[in-house]
Amino acid sequence: MATARLVLLVALVAATAWGLPPSLRTATAAQAVEQAAAPVAVIHALRPLVGSGGELGRRGGVPCDSWRLAVEAYNKRDWRTVPADCEGYVGHYMLGGHYRQDSRVVVDEAVAYAEGLKLGGKGKEVWVFDIDETSLSNLPYYATHGFGTKPYNATSFNAYVLEGSAPALPETQRLFRKLIALGIKPVFLTGRTEDQRAITVANLRRQGYSGWDKLLLKPVGLKATAIAYKSGERKKLQDAGYVIVGNIGDQWSDILGAPEGRRTFKLPDPMYYIG
């Protein structure tokens, strides 16, 4: 019973920190209580702030920390879903402190780099930002869809996007505001389609983003890989005289393909893969 109370408290704190709606907080807490009463195989539920199974993970037979490392290092590619046995691990990584800590490390490096730049003085320096799982978090959606263990469903995900309720990732927002203060113009480059422009703008503004230079969305019906599409849009920026001093995203496809930008930064995302 004491263990159940501990996990319930952790789940509630994590849900509150992420600004999840009451219904989702209730579901998350209920799931945590269920996991607390489960066998040792789901021991990850007791380690949300660490995010690593360690010896307990090996006892459960789920090398999910090794799987996540392979994903983040771009050694594992073209995967469709998170392994079913890793749902609890990924969920607690995302809702606990580990995901935010990892994001903070990335953004700290990006801010330090930006502060050391010498700008040309012509106002042409830009920094490219991805949106989903970079500027905005879709964690409220994925928390109710298996944390990536279920196949991607475009209908349900697009319905979520059209709600315009995705919270900001605080670490990315800190970088965004720092860049504006330094005189570097943010440019959003997203895989969202042009018909989602209005709700995307509303969502960004609602979450405190303002002052960006451009919002580049994918034309409806465009048949191209994410790398081809995004590198092509960056080439257009470069051809128009912009200098891409930085580029940040959660997918490798956000930051691969010339011109990548003078320096790229990869945020963690073990929930899905876009090639």
PDB file of C-alpha atoms in Angstrom:
ATOM      1  CA  MET A   1       0.000   0.000   0.000  1.00  0.00           C
ATOM      2  CA  ALA A   2       2.876   2.371   0.810  1.00  0.00           C
ATOM      3  CA  THR A   3       4.428   1.656  -2.570  1.00  0.00           C
ATOM      4  CA  ALA A   4       1.146   2.378  -4.309  1.00  0.00           C
ATOM      5  CA  ARG A   5       0.886   5.706  -2.523  1.00  0.00           C
ATOM      6  CA  LEU A   6       4.432   6.611  -3.543  1.00  0.00           C
ATOM      7  CA  VAL A   7       3.855   5.850  -7.205  1.00  0.00           C
ATOM      8  CA  LEU A   8       0.508   7.649  -7.128  1.00  0.00           C
ATOM      9  CA  LEU A   9       2.218  10.751  -5.729  1.00  0.00           C
ATOM     10  CA  VAL A  10       4.937  10.632  -8.393  1.00  0.00           C
ATOM     11  CA  ALA A  11       2.355  10.268 -11.150  1.00  0.00           C
ATOM     12  CA  LEU A  12       0.326  13.208  -9.864  1.00  0.00           C
ATOM     13  CA  VAL A  13       3.390  15.436  -9.537  1.00  0.00           C
ATOM     14  CA  ALA A  14       4.575  14.564 -13.027  1.00  0.00           C
ATOM     15  CA  ALA A  15       1.153  15.162 -14.535  1.00  0.00           C
ATOM     16  CA  THR A  16       0.837  18.517 -12.771  1.00  0.00           C
ATOM     17  CA  ALA A  17       4.307  19.587 -13.886  1.00  0.00           C
ATOM     18  CA  TRP A  18       3.414  18.939 -17.498  1.00  0.00           C
ATOM     19  CA  GLY A  19       0.095  20.715 -17.275  1.00  0.00           C
ATOM     20  CA  LEU A  20      -1.909  17.649 -18.224  1.00  0.00           C
ATOM     21  CA  PRO A  21      -5.715  17.940 -18.066  1.00  0.00           C
ATOM     22  CA  PRO A  22      -7.493  16.561 -14.965  1.00  0.00           C
ATOM     23  CA  SER A  23      -8.896  13.580 -16.860  1.00  0.00           C
ATOM     24  CA  LEU A  24      -5.431  12.567 -18.019  1.00  0.00           C
ATOM     25  CA  ARG A  25      -3.969  13.131 -14.544  1.00  0.00           C
ATOM     26  CA  THR A  26      -6.589  10.745 -13.146  1.00  0.00           C
ATOM     27  CA  ALA A  27      -5.834   8.142 -15.798  1.00  0.00           C
ATOM     28  CA  THR A  28      -2.079   8.452 -15.253  1.00  0.00           C
ATOM     29  CA  ALA A  29      -2.447   8.098 -11.494  1.00  0.00           C
ATOM     30  CA  ALA A  30      -4.742   5.087 -11.843  1.00  0.00           C
ATOM     31  CA  GLN A  31      -2.279   3.408 -14.204  1.00  0.00           C
ATOM     32  CA  ALA A  32       0.534   4.047 -11.731  1.00  0.00           C
ATOM     33  CA  VAL A  33      -1.409   2.368  -8.928  1.00  0.00           C
ATOM     34  CA  GLU A  34      -2.087  -0.645 -11.147  1.00  0.00           C
ATOM     35  CA  GLN A  35       1.614  -0.889 -12.009  1.00  0.00           C
ATOM     36  CA  ALA A  36       2.561  -0.655  -8.334  1.00  0.00           C
ATOM     37  CA  ALA A  37       0.625  -3.844  -7.662  1.00  0.00           C
ATOM     38  CA  ALA A  38       2.081  -5.640 -10.705  1.00  0.00           C
ATOM     39  CA  PRO A  39       4.955  -8.187 -10.678  1.00  0.00           C
ATOM     40  CA  VAL A  40       8.610  -7.136 -10.625  1.00  0.00           C
ATOM     41  CA  ALA A  41       8.715  -7.242 -14.452  1.00  0.00           C
ATOM     42  CA  VAL A  42       7.334  -3.683 -14.507  1.00  0.00           C
ATOM     43  CA  ILE A  43       9.670  -2.405 -11.793  1.00  0.00           C
ATOM     44  CA  HIS A  44      10.360   0.686 -13.966  1.00  0.00           C
ATOM     45  CA  ALA A  45       7.247   2.177 -12.373  1.00  0.00           C
ATOM     46  CA  LEU A  46       9.256   2.679  -9.181  1.00  0.00           C
ATOM     47  CA  ARG A  47      12.067   4.567 -10.918  1.00  0.00           C
ATOM     48  CA  PRO A  48      10.453   7.458 -12.829  1.00  0.00           C
ATOM     49  CA  LEU A  49      13.059  10.070 -11.896  1.00  0.00           C
ATOM     50  CA  VAL A  50      16.003   7.913 -12.904  1.00  0.00           C
ATOM     51  CA  GLY A  51      14.645   6.638 -16.198  1.00  0.00           C
ATOM     52  CA  SER A  52      16.948   3.627 -16.277  1.00  0.00           C
ATOM     53  CA  GLY A  53      16.087   0.071 -15.345  1.00  0.00           C
ATOM     54  CA  GLY A  54      19.608  -0.917 -14.259  1.00  0.00           C
ATOM     55  CA  GLU A  55      19.751  -4.227 -12.394  1.00  0.00           C
ATOM     56  CA  LEU A  56      16.009  -4.087 -11.792  1.00  0.00           C
ATOM     57  CA  GLY A  57      15.467  -3.667 -15.526  1.00  0.00           C
ATOM     58  CA  ARG A  58      17.574  -6.725 -16.265  1.00  0.00           C
ATOM     59  CA  ARG A  59      15.614  -8.721 -13.711  1.00  0.00           C
ATOM     60  CA  GLY A  60      12.472  -7.732 -15.573  1.00  0.00           C
ATOM     61  CA  GLY A  61      14.027  -8.900 -18.862  1.00  0.00           C
ATOM     62  CA  VAL A  62      13.460  -5.552 -20.575  1.00  0.00           C
ATOM     63  CA  PRO A  63      16.642  -3.794 -21.835  1.00  0.00           C
ATOM     64  CA  CYS A  64      14.671  -0.634 -22.565  1.00  0.00           C
ATOM     65  CA  ASP A  65      17.479   1.717 -21.599  1.00  0.00           C
ATOM     66  CA  SER A  66      19.719   0.101 -24.231  1.00  0.00           C
ATOM     67  CA  TRP A  67      16.923   0.338 -26.796  1.00  0.00           C
ATOM     68  CA  ARG A  68      16.464   4.051 -26.074  1.00  0.00           C
ATOM     69  CA  LEU A  69      20.201   4.674 -26.404  1.00  0.00           C
ATOM     70  CA  ALA A  70      20.210   3.006 -29.824  1.00  0.00           C
ATOM     71  CA  VAL A  71      17.292   5.211 -30.892  1.00  0.00           C
ATOM     72  CA  GLU A  72      18.842   8.468 -29.701  1.00  0.00           C
ATOM     73  CA  ALA A  73      22.242   7.616 -31.199  1.00  0.00           C
ATOM     74  CA  TYR A  74      20.590   6.944 -34.584  1.00  0.00           C
ATOM     75  CA  ASN A  75      21.858   3.365 -34.552  1.00  0.00           C
ATOM     76  CA  LYS A  76      18.308   2.006 -34.623  1.00  0.00           C
ATOM     77  CA  ARG A  77      16.343   3.340 -37.592  1.00  0.00           C
ATOM     78  CA  ASP A  78      13.104   2.796 -39.464  1.00  0.00           C
ATOM     79  CA  TRP A  79      11.303   1.466 -36.399  1.00  0.00           C
ATOM     80  CA  ARG A  80       7.522   1.773 -36.247  1.00  0.00           C
ATOM     81  CA  THR A  81       6.601   1.394 -32.587  1.00  0.00           C
ATOM     82  CA  VAL A  82       8.171   1.333 -29.158  1.00  0.00           C
ATOM     83  CA  PRO A  83       8.556  -2.282 -27.940  1.00  0.00           C
ATOM     84  CA  ALA A  84       5.431  -3.233 -26.023  1.00  0.00           C
ATOM     85  CA  ASP A  85       7.467  -4.223 -22.959  1.00  0.00           C
ATOM     86  CA  CYS A  86       8.938  -0.709 -22.841  1.00  0.00           C
ATOM     87  CA  GLU A  87       5.674   1.224 -22.508  1.00  0.00           C
ATOM     88  CA  GLY A  88       6.124   1.722 -18.769  1.00  0.00           C
ATOM     89  CA  TYR A  89       9.792   2.583 -19.146  1.00  0.00           C
ATOM     90  CA  VAL A  90       9.198   5.204 -21.851  1.00  0.00           C
ATOM     91  CA  GLY A  91       6.177   6.593 -20.027  1.00  0.00           C
ATOM     92  CA  HIS A  92       8.100   7.143 -16.826  1.00  0.00           C
ATOM     93  CA  TYR A  93      11.085   8.553 -18.720  1.00  0.00           C
ATOM     94  CA  MET A  94       8.825  11.120 -20.385  1.00  0.00           C
ATOM     95  CA  LEU A  95       6.693  11.984 -17.336  1.00  0.00           C
ATOM     96  CA  GLY A  96       9.476  11.868 -14.782  1.00  0.00           C
ATOM     97  CA  GLY A  97      12.439  14.167 -14.413  1.00  0.00           C
ATOM     98  CA  HIS A  98      14.818  12.347 -16.749  1.00  0.00           C
ATOM     99  CA  TYR A  99      13.344  13.615 -20.036  1.00  0.00           C
ATOM    100  CA  ARG A 100      13.319  17.205 -18.815  1.00  0.00           C
ATOM    101  CA  GLN A 101      16.878  16.846 -17.499  1.00  0.00           C
ATOM    102  CA  ASP A 102      18.102  15.509 -20.845  1.00  0.00           C
ATOM    103  CA  SER A 103      16.323  18.339 -22.680  1.00  0.00           C
ATOM    104  CA  ARG A 104      17.875  20.855 -20.319  1.00  0.00           C
ATOM    105  CA  VAL A 105      21.384  19.597 -21.099  1.00  0.00           C
ATOM    106  CA  VAL A 106      20.756  20.006 -24.839  1.00  0.00           C
ATOM    107  CA  VAL A 107      19.356  23.508 -24.465  1.00  0.00           C
ATOM    108  CA  ASP A 108      22.125  24.588 -22.094  1.00  0.00           C
ATOM    109  CA  GLU A 109      24.624  23.716 -24.821  1.00  0.00           C
ATOM    110  CA  ALA A 110      22.553  25.504 -27.459  1.00  0.00           C
ATOM    111  CA  VAL A 111      22.304  28.664 -25.342  1.00  0.00           C
ATOM    112  CA  ALA A 112      26.047  28.646 -24.631  1.00  0.00           C
ATOM    113  CA  TYR A 113      26.749  28.283 -28.344  1.00  0.00           C
ATOM    114  CA  ALA A 114      24.334  31.077 -29.266  1.00  0.00           C
ATOM    115  CA  GLU A 115      25.790  33.449 -26.700  1.00  0.00           C
ATOM    116  CA  GLY A 116      29.232  32.977 -28.257  1.00  0.00           C
ATOM    117  CA  LEU A 117      28.148  33.834 -31.808  1.00  0.00           C
ATOM    118  CA  LYS A 118      29.343  36.995 -33.505  1.00  0.00           C
ATOM    119  CA  LEU A 119      26.487  38.233 -35.651  1.00  0.00           C
ATOM    120  CA  GLY A 120      26.984  39.950 -38.977  1.00  0.00           C
ATOM    121  CA  GLY A 121      24.755  42.866 -38.085  1.00  0.00           C
ATOM    122  CA  LYS A 122      22.463  42.536 -41.098  1.00  0.00           C
ATOM    123  CA  GLY A 123      19.659  40.727 -39.283  1.00  0.00           C
ATOM    124  CA  LYS A 124      19.888  37.643 -41.480  1.00  0.00           C
ATOM    125  CA  GLU A 125      20.885  35.083 -38.852  1.00  0.00           C
ATOM    126  CA  VAL A 126      18.127  32.557 -38.180  1.00  0.00           C
ATOM    127  CA  TRP A 127      17.689  29.472 -36.018  1.00  0.00           C
ATOM    128  CA  VAL A 128      15.451  26.667 -37.266  1.00  0.00           C
ATOM    129  CA  PHE A 129      13.030  25.066 -34.813  1.00  0.00           C
ATOM    130  CA  ASP A 130      10.978  21.933 -35.324  1.00  0.00           C
ATOM    131  CA  ILE A 131       7.558  22.066 -33.636  1.00  0.00           C
ATOM    132  CA  ASP A 132       6.271  18.674 -32.472  1.00  0.00           C
ATOM    133  CA  GLU A 133       8.267  17.300 -29.514  1.00  0.00           C
ATOM    134  CA  THR A 134      10.578  20.299 -29.878  1.00  0.00           C
ATOM    135  CA  SER A 135       8.668  23.550 -29.446  1.00  0.00           C
ATOM    136  CA  LEU A 136       5.363  21.941 -28.471  1.00  0.00           C
ATOM    137  CA  SER A 137       4.913  18.644 -26.629  1.00  0.00           C
ATOM    138  CA  ASN A 138       2.338  16.069 -27.679  1.00  0.00           C
ATOM    139  CA  LEU A 139       2.853  14.128 -24.473  1.00  0.00           C
ATOM    140  CA  PRO A 140      -0.818  14.518 -23.445  1.00  0.00           C
ATOM    141  CA  TYR A 141      -1.720  12.607 -26.619  1.00  0.00           C
ATOM    142  CA  TYR A 142       0.949   9.912 -26.367  1.00  0.00           C
ATOM    143  CA  ALA A 143       0.249   9.346 -22.677  1.00  0.00           C
ATOM    144  CA  THR A 144      -3.166   8.012 -23.690  1.00  0.00           C
ATOM    145  CA  HIS A 145      -1.853   6.125 -26.745  1.00  0.00           C
ATOM    146  CA  GLY A 146       0.754   3.822 -25.237  1.00  0.00           C
ATOM    147  CA  PHE A 147       3.734   6.185 -25.315  1.00  0.00           C
ATOM    148  CA  GLY A 148       4.511   5.089 -28.866  1.00  0.00           C
ATOM    149  CA  THR A 149       3.782   1.373 -28.446  1.00  0.00           C
ATOM    150  CA  LYS A 150       0.702   1.679 -30.655  1.00  0.00           C
ATOM    151  CA  PRO A 151       0.967   2.241 -34.433  1.00  0.00           C
ATOM    152  CA  TYR A 152       0.666   5.852 -35.537  1.00  0.00           C
ATOM    153  CA  ASN A 153      -2.943   6.836 -36.205  1.00  0.00           C
ATOM    154  CA  ALA A 154      -3.101   9.959 -38.386  1.00  0.00           C
ATOM    155  CA  THR A 155      -6.804  10.496 -37.767  1.00  0.00           C
ATOM    156  CA  SER A 156      -6.606  10.581 -33.976  1.00  0.00           C
ATOM    157  CA  PHE A 157      -3.332  12.505 -33.914  1.00  0.00           C
ATOM    158  CA  ASN A 158      -4.577  15.181 -36.313  1.00  0.00           C
ATOM    159  CA  ALA A 159      -7.719  15.505 -34.222  1.00  0.00           C
ATOM    160  CA  TYR A 160      -5.468  16.207 -31.241  1.00  0.00           C
ATOM    161  CA  VAL A 161      -3.465  18.772 -33.235  1.00  0.00           C
ATOM    162  CA  LEU A 162      -6.678  20.572 -34.169  1.00  0.00           C
ATOM    163  CA  GLU A 163      -7.472  21.022 -30.477  1.00  0.00           C
ATOM    164  CA  GLY A 164      -4.521  23.417 -30.318  1.00  0.00           C
ATOM    165  CA  SER A 165      -3.801  22.381 -26.740  1.00  0.00           C
ATOM    166  CA  ALA A 166      -0.223  21.063 -26.926  1.00  0.00           C
ATOM    167  CA  PRO A 167       1.926  22.512 -24.099  1.00  0.00           C
ATOM    168  CA  ALA A 168       5.272  24.166 -24.720  1.00  0.00           C
ATOM    169  CA  LEU A 169       8.494  22.333 -23.938  1.00  0.00           C
ATOM    170  CA  PRO A 170       9.923  24.785 -21.360  1.00  0.00           C
ATOM    171  CA  GLU A 171      13.557  24.134 -22.242  1.00  0.00           C
ATOM    172  CA  THR A 172      13.018  24.918 -25.920  1.00  0.00           C
ATOM    173  CA  GLN A 173      11.048  28.024 -25.052  1.00  0.00           C
ATOM    174  CA  ARG A 174      13.986  29.236 -22.982  1.00  0.00           C
ATOM    175  CA  LEU A 175      16.244  28.895 -26.024  1.00  0.00           C
ATOM    176  CA  PHE A 176      13.667  30.599 -28.244  1.00  0.00           C
ATOM    177  CA  ARG A 177      13.504  33.659 -25.982  1.00  0.00           C
ATOM    178  CA  LYS A 178      17.273  33.819 -25.580  1.00  0.00           C
ATOM    179  CA  LEU A 179      17.747  33.876 -29.348  1.00  0.00           C
ATOM    180  CA  ILE A 180      15.306  36.748 -29.785  1.00  0.00           C
ATOM    181  CA  ALA A 181      17.153  38.680 -27.082  1.00  0.00           C
ATOM    182  CA  LEU A 182      20.412  38.052 -28.944  1.00  0.00           C
ATOM    183  CA  GLY A 183      18.973  39.250 -32.253  1.00  0.00           C
ATOM    184  CA  ILE A 184      18.710  35.816 -33.889  1.00  0.00           C
ATOM    185  CA  LYS A 185      15.404  35.196 -35.671  1.00  0.00           C
ATOM    186  CA  PRO A 186      13.560  31.931 -34.969  1.00  0.00           C
ATOM    187  CA  VAL A 187      12.103  30.065 -37.946  1.00  0.00           C
ATOM    188  CA  PHE A 188       9.655  27.212 -37.417  1.00  0.00           C
ATOM    189  CA  LEU A 189      10.016  24.358 -39.911  1.00  0.00           C
ATOM    190  CA  THR A 190       7.500  21.594 -39.313  1.00  0.00           C
ATOM    191  CA  GLY A 191       6.087  18.455 -40.865  1.00  0.00           C
ATOM    192  CA  ARG A 192       2.609  19.755 -40.091  1.00  0.00           C
ATOM    193  CA  THR A 193       0.687  20.579 -43.251  1.00  0.00           C
ATOM    194  CA  GLU A 194      -0.395  23.957 -44.563  1.00  0.00           C
ATOM    195  CA  ASP A 195      -4.038  23.338 -43.698  1.00  0.00           C
ATOM    196  CA  GLN A 196      -2.995  23.251 -40.020  1.00  0.00           C
ATOM    197  CA  ARG A 197      -1.428  26.719 -40.102  1.00  0.00           C
ATOM    198  CA  ALA A 198      -4.150  28.612 -38.239  1.00  0.00           C
ATOM    199  CA  ILE A 199      -4.406  26.172 -35.327  1.00  0.00           C
ATOM    200  CA  THR A 200      -0.615  25.848 -35.121  1.00  0.00           C
ATOM    201  CA  VAL A 201      -0.181  29.619 -34.898  1.00  0.00           C
ATOM    202  CA  ALA A 202      -2.921  29.795 -32.258  1.00  0.00           C
ATOM    203  CA  ASN A 203      -1.335  26.962 -30.246  1.00  0.00           C
ATOM    204  CA  LEU A 204       2.125  28.538 -30.377  1.00  0.00           C
ATOM    205  CA  ARG A 205       0.828  31.937 -29.307  1.00  0.00           C
ATOM    206  CA  ARG A 206      -1.310  30.430 -26.572  1.00  0.00           C
ATOM    207  CA  GLN A 207       1.805  28.779 -25.164  1.00  0.00           C
ATOM    208  CA  GLY A 208       3.777  32.013 -25.116  1.00  0.00           C
ATOM    209  CA  TYR A 209       5.681  31.910 -28.396  1.00  0.00           C
ATOM    210  CA  SER A 210       5.857  35.191 -30.304  1.00  0.00           C
ATOM    211  CA  GLY A 211       8.273  37.097 -32.501  1.00  0.00           C
ATOM    212  CA  TRP A 212       9.236  34.295 -34.883  1.00  0.00           C
ATOM    213  CA  ASP A 213      10.282  35.248 -38.413  1.00  0.00           C
ATOM    214  CA  LYS A 214       8.690  32.447 -40.444  1.00  0.00           C
ATOM    215  CA  LEU A 215       6.441  29.432 -40.011  1.00  0.00           C
ATOM    216  CA  LEU A 216       7.129  26.903 -42.767  1.00  0.00           C
ATOM    217  CA  LEU A 217       4.589  24.095 -43.150  1.00  0.00           C
ATOM    218  CA  LYS A 218       4.516  21.210 -45.612  1.00  0.00           C
ATOM    219  CA  PRO A 219       2.264  21.586 -48.656  1.00  0.00           C
ATOM    220  CA  VAL A 220      -0.762  19.298 -48.482  1.00  0.00           C
ATOM    221  CA  GLY A 221      -0.141  16.165 -50.534  1.00  0.00           C
ATOM    222  CA  LEU A 222       3.630  16.622 -50.840  1.00  0.00           C
ATOM    223  CA  LYS A 223       5.338  13.261 -51.359  1.00  0.00           C
ATOM    224  CA  ALA A 224       8.834  13.591 -49.938  1.00  0.00           C
ATOM    225  CA  THR A 225      10.820  12.217 -47.036  1.00  0.00           C
ATOM    226  CA  ALA A 226      11.193  14.426 -43.992  1.00  0.00           C
ATOM    227  CA  ILE A 227      14.891  14.867 -44.721  1.00  0.00           C
ATOM    228  CA  ALA A 228      14.271  15.877 -48.341  1.00  0.00           C
ATOM    229  CA  TYR A 229      11.460  18.272 -47.418  1.00  0.00           C
ATOM    230  CA  LYS A 230      13.211  19.990 -44.528  1.00  0.00           C
ATOM    231  CA  SER A 231      16.632  20.249 -46.166  1.00  0.00           C
ATOM    232  CA  GLY A 232      14.909  21.701 -49.233  1.00  0.00           C
ATOM    233  CA  GLU A 233      13.225  24.381 -47.132  1.00  0.00           C
ATOM    234  CA  ARG A 234      16.516  25.225 -45.441  1.00  0.00           C
ATOM    235  CA  LYS A 235      18.123  25.551 -48.880  1.00  0.00           C
ATOM    236  CA  LYS A 236      15.431  28.076 -49.810  1.00  0.00           C
ATOM    237  CA  LEU A 237      16.244  30.076 -46.686  1.00  0.00           C
ATOM    238  CA  GLN A 238      19.928  30.018 -47.521  1.00  0.00           C
ATOM    239  CA  ASP A 239      19.281  31.037 -51.134  1.00  0.00           C
ATOM    240  CA  ALA A 240      17.209  33.971 -49.849  1.00  0.00           C
ATOM    241  CA  GLY A 241      20.259  35.268 -47.986  1.00  0.00           C
ATOM    242  CA  TYR A 242      19.557  33.897 -44.525  1.00  0.00           C
ATOM    243  CA  VAL A 243      22.362  32.422 -42.429  1.00  0.00           C
ATOM    244  CA  ILE A 244      21.217  29.339 -40.501  1.00  0.00           C
ATOM    245  CA  VAL A 245      23.308  29.555 -37.355  1.00  0.00           C
ATOM    246  CA  GLY A 246      21.438  26.817 -35.516  1.00  0.00           C
ATOM    247  CA  ASN A 247      18.927  24.015 -35.990  1.00  0.00           C
ATOM    248  CA  ILE A 248      17.104  22.049 -33.274  1.00  0.00           C
ATOM    249  CA  GLY A 249      14.678  19.129 -33.450  1.00  0.00           C
ATOM    250  CA  ASP A 250      13.715  15.865 -31.808  1.00  0.00           C
ATOM    251  CA  GLN A 251      14.174  13.720 -34.934  1.00  0.00           C
ATOM    252  CA  TRP A 252      17.369  13.071 -36.845  1.00  0.00           C
ATOM    253  CA  SER A 253      15.387  13.935 -39.958  1.00  0.00           C
ATOM    254  CA  ASP A 254      15.034  17.470 -38.542  1.00  0.00           C
ATOM    255  CA  ILE A 255      18.766  18.063 -38.601  1.00  0.00           C
ATOM    256  CA  LEU A 256      20.141  15.907 -41.443  1.00  0.00           C
ATOM    257  CA  GLY A 257      20.476  16.958 -45.079  1.00  0.00           C
ATOM    258  CA  ALA A 258      22.481  19.920 -46.374  1.00  0.00           C
ATOM    259  CA  PRO A 259      22.294  22.680 -45.461  1.00  0.00           C
ATOM    260  CA  GLU A 260      21.848  21.538 -41.868  1.00  0.00           C
ATOM    261  CA  GLY A 261      22.927  24.850 -40.332  1.00  0.00           C
ATOM    262  CA  ARG A 262      26.178  25.837 -38.682  1.00  0.00           C
ATOM    263  CA  ARG A 263      25.364  23.694 -35.661  1.00  0.00           C
ATOM    264  CA  THR A 264      22.591  21.216 -34.896  1.00  0.00           C
ATOM    265  CA  PHE A 265      21.028  20.081 -31.622  1.00  0.00           C
ATOM    266  CA  LYS A 266      19.038  16.886 -31.084  1.00  0.00           C
ATOM    267  CA  LEU A 267      16.405  16.723 -28.333  1.00  0.00           C
ATOM    268  CA  PRO A 268      15.393  13.329 -26.902  1.00  0.00           C
ATOM    269  CA  ASP A 269      12.340  11.517 -28.239  1.00  0.00           C
ATOM    270  CA  PRO A 270      11.927   7.771 -27.722  1.00  0.00           C
ATOM    271  CA  MET A 271       8.217   7.759 -28.660  1.00  0.00           C
ATOM    272  CA  TYR A 272       8.333   7.738 -32.468  1.00  0.00           C
ATOM    273  CA  TYR A 273      10.591   7.783 -35.520  1.00  0.00           C
ATOM    274  CA  ILE A 274      10.319   9.915 -38.658  1.00  0.00           C
ATOM    275  CA  GLY A 275      12.755   9.085 -41.454  1.00  0.00           C
TER     276      GLY A 275
END
